[in-house]
Amino acid sequence: MNRTGIVQDAIFMEHVMDPGHPESPERLKVIYEMLEDEEKKSLQLIKVTPRPATQEELETTHSPAHIDRIASTAGKPHFRLDLDTSTSARSFEAASLAAGGLCELIRAVWVGEMKNGFALVRPPGHHAERDRAMGFCLFNNVAIGAHYAINNFSLERVLIVDWDVHHGNGTQNSFYSDPRVLYFSTHRYGFFYPGSGGATEVGNGKGEGFTINVPLASGSGDPEYGNIFERILKPIALEYRPQLILVSAGFDIHYDDPLGGMEVTEKGFARLTQILMEIAEVTAQGKLVLTLEGGYDIEGEKRSVNAVLRELAQASPLDKKDLMKKEKASDQRIARLTLQLSEIQRRYWKSL
Ligand SMILES: [Zn+2]
């Protein structure tokens, strides 16, 4: 049975920033080539055609001034928005289709056309703020997607898990006082971009307790990530009972990534996907939708995306026994962090 959808379109390779920029079209080119090979083999994926996000959908997350600013770059060969973020002639079109494509995939999963999916799009989104493009991001795809699901399907609880090495400041701020979205982020912290995401940032007002930040030291790998997903994320998520799970899937935690400094392997990504699928199966009828964020080692990212897709499609599920042993062995190493997180989050979550 075909159970996994993907958003794939050549337009996403038309967004080009400065020469030599790590967030390059090449990132998707190798993933799309890998998909062609896999198609000839066993992996049967359902292609979802992207559509542009509507003005109304963009305005759930961004100010009209920001949308106008990005739209005004259309047709211009190069326009600088931020120190490390710029556009080319078709960037606005790509960014609109990235956000709209994710909405379309969420719709397809929500109505049961498929079980889960992965939007293989760029530009990424999780740094984009209400009124500002930053960190290679123009529109905040995952935030727009969550709003889309809440507005169109009357959802009350959406979980966003963000495993990109960078903190998703834009996503956090989109829902900081909103309990309809539980934002859970693991990220490198301490003299690292963008600087936000401390453990004590927990949301405010009605949203207090619905932001969970897990600041990690560089060098964290499969055991640490698996441990945190099992010991912190899983109990909280099962208590929250999300109706839909969205993932900001950044592959800059891969061990070969030039920017990340983390040690996650392809098996590690499969393991994290497996844990999310388990949670989704219990609370959300398996409804799990990922969207691509960062990831700058082209080959490592390609193999990791492959591992995630194989897990989603249950083409060759990972045998997790070895990894679970390593996770147990890492208990000591991250004991201080899990204790600190439990102390902060226990006020909001009985299960900790
Ligand atoms: Zn990143």
PDB file of C-alpha atoms in Angstrom, residues 14-135:
ATOM      1  CA  GLU A  14      15.024  27.939  -8.775  1.00  0.00           C
ATOM      2  CA  HIS A  15      15.619  29.783  -5.493  1.00  0.00           C
ATOM      3  CA  VAL A  16      19.306  30.688  -5.545  1.00  0.00           C
ATOM      4  CA  MET A  17      21.177  32.801  -2.988  1.00  0.00           C
ATOM      5  CA  ASP A  18      24.791  33.962  -3.179  1.00  0.00           C
ATOM      6  CA  PRO A  19      27.408  31.845  -5.001  1.00  0.00           C
ATOM      7  CA  GLY A  20      28.763  29.134  -2.707  1.00  0.00           C
ATOM      8  CA  HIS A  21      25.902  29.547  -0.222  1.00  0.00           C
ATOM      9  CA  PRO A  22      25.377  26.304   1.741  1.00  0.00           C
ATOM     10  CA  GLU A  23      21.579  26.495   1.311  1.00  0.00           C
ATOM     11  CA  SER A  24      21.878  25.651  -2.383  1.00  0.00           C
ATOM     12  CA  PRO A  25      19.631  24.080  -5.053  1.00  0.00           C
ATOM     13  CA  GLU A  26      22.078  21.153  -5.085  1.00  0.00           C
ATOM     14  CA  ARG A  27      20.608  20.046  -1.749  1.00  0.00           C
ATOM     15  CA  LEU A  28      17.338  19.111  -3.430  1.00  0.00           C
ATOM     16  CA  LYS A  29      18.851  18.008  -6.720  1.00  0.00           C
ATOM     17  CA  VAL A  30      20.577  15.023  -5.105  1.00  0.00           C
ATOM     18  CA  ILE A  31      17.489  14.166  -3.057  1.00  0.00           C
ATOM     19  CA  TYR A  32      15.280  14.221  -6.168  1.00  0.00           C
ATOM     20  CA  GLU A  33      17.792  12.033  -8.042  1.00  0.00           C
ATOM     21  CA  MET A  34      17.819   9.599  -5.141  1.00  0.00           C
ATOM     22  CA  LEU A  35      13.993   9.460  -5.303  1.00  0.00           C
ATOM     23  CA  GLU A  36      14.154   8.502  -8.982  1.00  0.00           C
ATOM     24  CA  ASP A  37      16.461   5.597  -8.177  1.00  0.00           C
ATOM     25  CA  GLU A  38      14.311   4.508  -5.267  1.00  0.00           C
ATOM     26  CA  GLU A  39      11.176   4.624  -7.386  1.00  0.00           C
ATOM     27  CA  LYS A  40      12.693   2.055  -9.710  1.00  0.00           C
ATOM     28  CA  LYS A  41      13.277  -0.109  -6.672  1.00  0.00           C
ATOM     29  CA  SER A  42      10.754  -0.522  -3.903  1.00  0.00           C
ATOM     30  CA  LEU A  43       9.906   2.830  -2.402  1.00  0.00           C
ATOM     31  CA  GLN A  44       6.437   3.824  -3.629  1.00  0.00           C
ATOM     32  CA  LEU A  45       5.712   7.430  -2.759  1.00  0.00           C
ATOM     33  CA  ILE A  46       2.672   9.500  -3.695  1.00  0.00           C
ATOM     34  CA  LYS A  47       3.504  12.834  -5.310  1.00  0.00           C
ATOM     35  CA  VAL A  48       1.517  15.789  -4.032  1.00  0.00           C
ATOM     36  CA  THR A  49       1.440  18.775  -6.389  1.00  0.00           C
ATOM     37  CA  PRO A  50       2.274  22.026  -4.611  1.00  0.00           C
ATOM     38  CA  ARG A  51       0.156  25.155  -4.959  1.00  0.00           C
ATOM     39  CA  PRO A  52       1.050  28.681  -3.880  1.00  0.00           C
ATOM     40  CA  ALA A  53       0.041  29.659  -0.350  1.00  0.00           C
ATOM     41  CA  THR A  54      -2.782  32.198  -0.434  1.00  0.00           C
ATOM     42  CA  GLN A  55      -2.387  35.714   0.929  1.00  0.00           C
ATOM     43  CA  GLU A  56      -4.737  34.739   3.765  1.00  0.00           C
ATOM     44  CA  GLU A  57      -2.599  31.704   4.633  1.00  0.00           C
ATOM     45  CA  LEU A  58       0.603  33.750   4.613  1.00  0.00           C
ATOM     46  CA  GLU A  59      -1.053  36.388   6.809  1.00  0.00           C
ATOM     47  CA  THR A  60      -1.700  33.820   9.564  1.00  0.00           C
ATOM     48  CA  THR A  61       2.036  34.018  10.222  1.00  0.00           C
ATOM     49  CA  HIS A  62       3.461  37.110   8.525  1.00  0.00           C
ATOM     50  CA  SER A  63       2.684  40.812   8.384  1.00  0.00           C
ATOM     51  CA  PRO A  64       1.326  42.189   5.075  1.00  0.00           C
ATOM     52  CA  ALA A  65       4.473  44.347   4.886  1.00  0.00           C
ATOM     53  CA  HIS A  66       6.721  41.276   5.049  1.00  0.00           C
ATOM     54  CA  ILE A  67       4.698  39.438   2.398  1.00  0.00           C
ATOM     55  CA  ASP A  68       4.850  42.527   0.145  1.00  0.00           C
ATOM     56  CA  ARG A  69       8.603  42.788   0.666  1.00  0.00           C
ATOM     57  CA  ILE A  70       9.193  39.169  -0.399  1.00  0.00           C
ATOM     58  CA  ALA A  71       6.709  39.509  -3.297  1.00  0.00           C
ATOM     59  CA  SER A  72       8.539  42.635  -4.507  1.00  0.00           C
ATOM     60  CA  THR A  73      11.701  40.568  -5.109  1.00  0.00           C
ATOM     61  CA  ALA A  74       9.970  38.601  -7.896  1.00  0.00           C
ATOM     62  CA  GLY A  75      11.766  39.028 -11.199  1.00  0.00           C
ATOM     63  CA  LYS A  76      14.843  40.656  -9.625  1.00  0.00           C
ATOM     64  CA  PRO A  77      18.038  38.674 -10.219  1.00  0.00           C
ATOM     65  CA  HIS A  78      19.340  39.319  -6.698  1.00  0.00           C
ATOM     66  CA  PHE A  79      17.947  41.040  -3.614  1.00  0.00           C
ATOM     67  CA  ARG A  80      19.526  40.998  -0.164  1.00  0.00           C
ATOM     68  CA  LEU A  81      17.151  40.599   2.794  1.00  0.00           C
ATOM     69  CA  ASP A  82      19.586  39.818   5.590  1.00  0.00           C
ATOM     70  CA  LEU A  83      23.292  39.173   6.105  1.00  0.00           C
ATOM     71  CA  ASP A  84      22.952  35.536   4.995  1.00  0.00           C
ATOM     72  CA  THR A  85      19.577  35.586   3.227  1.00  0.00           C
ATOM     73  CA  SER A  86      18.875  36.786  -0.296  1.00  0.00           C
ATOM     74  CA  THR A  87      16.570  36.073  -3.221  1.00  0.00           C
ATOM     75  CA  SER A  88      16.719  35.439  -6.945  1.00  0.00           C
ATOM     76  CA  ALA A  89      14.067  36.077  -9.616  1.00  0.00           C
ATOM     77  CA  ARG A  90      11.865  33.083  -8.712  1.00  0.00           C
ATOM     78  CA  SER A  91      12.448  32.920  -4.934  1.00  0.00           C
ATOM     79  CA  PHE A  92       9.059  34.394  -4.051  1.00  0.00           C
ATOM     80  CA  GLU A  93       7.355  31.837  -6.263  1.00  0.00           C
ATOM     81  CA  ALA A  94       9.385  29.001  -4.689  1.00  0.00           C
ATOM     82  CA  ALA A  95       8.694  30.257  -1.156  1.00  0.00           C
ATOM     83  CA  SER A  96       4.929  30.544  -1.828  1.00  0.00           C
ATOM     84  CA  LEU A  97       4.859  27.018  -3.262  1.00  0.00           C
ATOM     85  CA  ALA A  98       6.952  25.651  -0.373  1.00  0.00           C
ATOM     86  CA  ALA A  99       4.440  26.948   2.183  1.00  0.00           C
ATOM     87  CA  GLY A 100       1.408  26.079   0.034  1.00  0.00           C
ATOM     88  CA  GLY A 101       2.856  22.670  -0.851  1.00  0.00           C
ATOM     89  CA  LEU A 102       3.175  21.835   2.828  1.00  0.00           C
ATOM     90  CA  CYS A 103      -0.466  22.930   3.387  1.00  0.00           C
ATOM     91  CA  GLU A 104      -1.554  20.701   0.514  1.00  0.00           C
ATOM     92  CA  LEU A 105       0.342  17.739   1.971  1.00  0.00           C
ATOM     93  CA  ILE A 106      -1.201  18.377   5.395  1.00  0.00           C
ATOM     94  CA  ARG A 107      -4.650  18.415   3.772  1.00  0.00           C
ATOM     95  CA  ALA A 108      -3.987  15.134   1.962  1.00  0.00           C
ATOM     96  CA  VAL A 109      -2.810  13.451   5.173  1.00  0.00           C
ATOM     97  CA  TRP A 110      -5.645  14.925   7.222  1.00  0.00           C
ATOM     98  CA  VAL A 111      -8.379  13.656   4.893  1.00  0.00           C
ATOM     99  CA  GLY A 112      -6.725  10.240   4.731  1.00  0.00           C
ATOM    100  CA  GLU A 113      -5.420  10.193   1.172  1.00  0.00           C
ATOM    101  CA  MET A 114      -2.167   9.011   2.719  1.00  0.00           C
ATOM    102  CA  LYS A 115      -0.858   8.172   6.158  1.00  0.00           C
ATOM    103  CA  ASN A 116       2.107  10.534   6.408  1.00  0.00           C
ATOM    104  CA  GLY A 117       4.370  12.659   4.247  1.00  0.00           C
ATOM    105  CA  PHE A 118       7.469  14.729   3.709  1.00  0.00           C
ATOM    106  CA  ALA A 119       7.581  18.114   1.964  1.00  0.00           C
ATOM    107  CA  LEU A 120      10.951  18.130   0.175  1.00  0.00           C
ATOM    108  CA  VAL A 121      10.992  21.868  -0.391  1.00  0.00           C
ATOM    109  CA  ARG A 122      13.144  24.943  -0.056  1.00  0.00           C
ATOM    110  CA  PRO A 123      13.615  27.696   1.013  1.00  0.00           C
ATOM    111  CA  PRO A 124      13.415  26.427   4.605  1.00  0.00           C
ATOM    112  CA  GLY A 125      11.239  28.313   7.082  1.00  0.00           C
ATOM    113  CA  HIS A 126      11.735  27.996  10.822  1.00  0.00           C
ATOM    114  CA  HIS A 127      13.806  31.174  11.349  1.00  0.00           C
ATOM    115  CA  ALA A 128      11.389  33.437   9.444  1.00  0.00           C
ATOM    116  CA  GLU A 129       9.716  35.869  11.832  1.00  0.00           C
ATOM    117  CA  ARG A 130       6.383  37.634  11.468  1.00  0.00           C
ATOM    118  CA  ASP A 131       8.029  40.674   9.925  1.00  0.00           C
ATOM    119  CA  ARG A 132      11.458  39.461   8.925  1.00  0.00           C
ATOM    120  CA  ALA A 133      13.320  37.000   6.699  1.00  0.00           C
ATOM    121  CA  MET A 134      16.404  35.561   8.366  1.00  0.00           C
ATOM    122  CA  GLY A 135      18.701  32.534   8.524  1.00  0.00           C
TER     123      GLY A 135
END
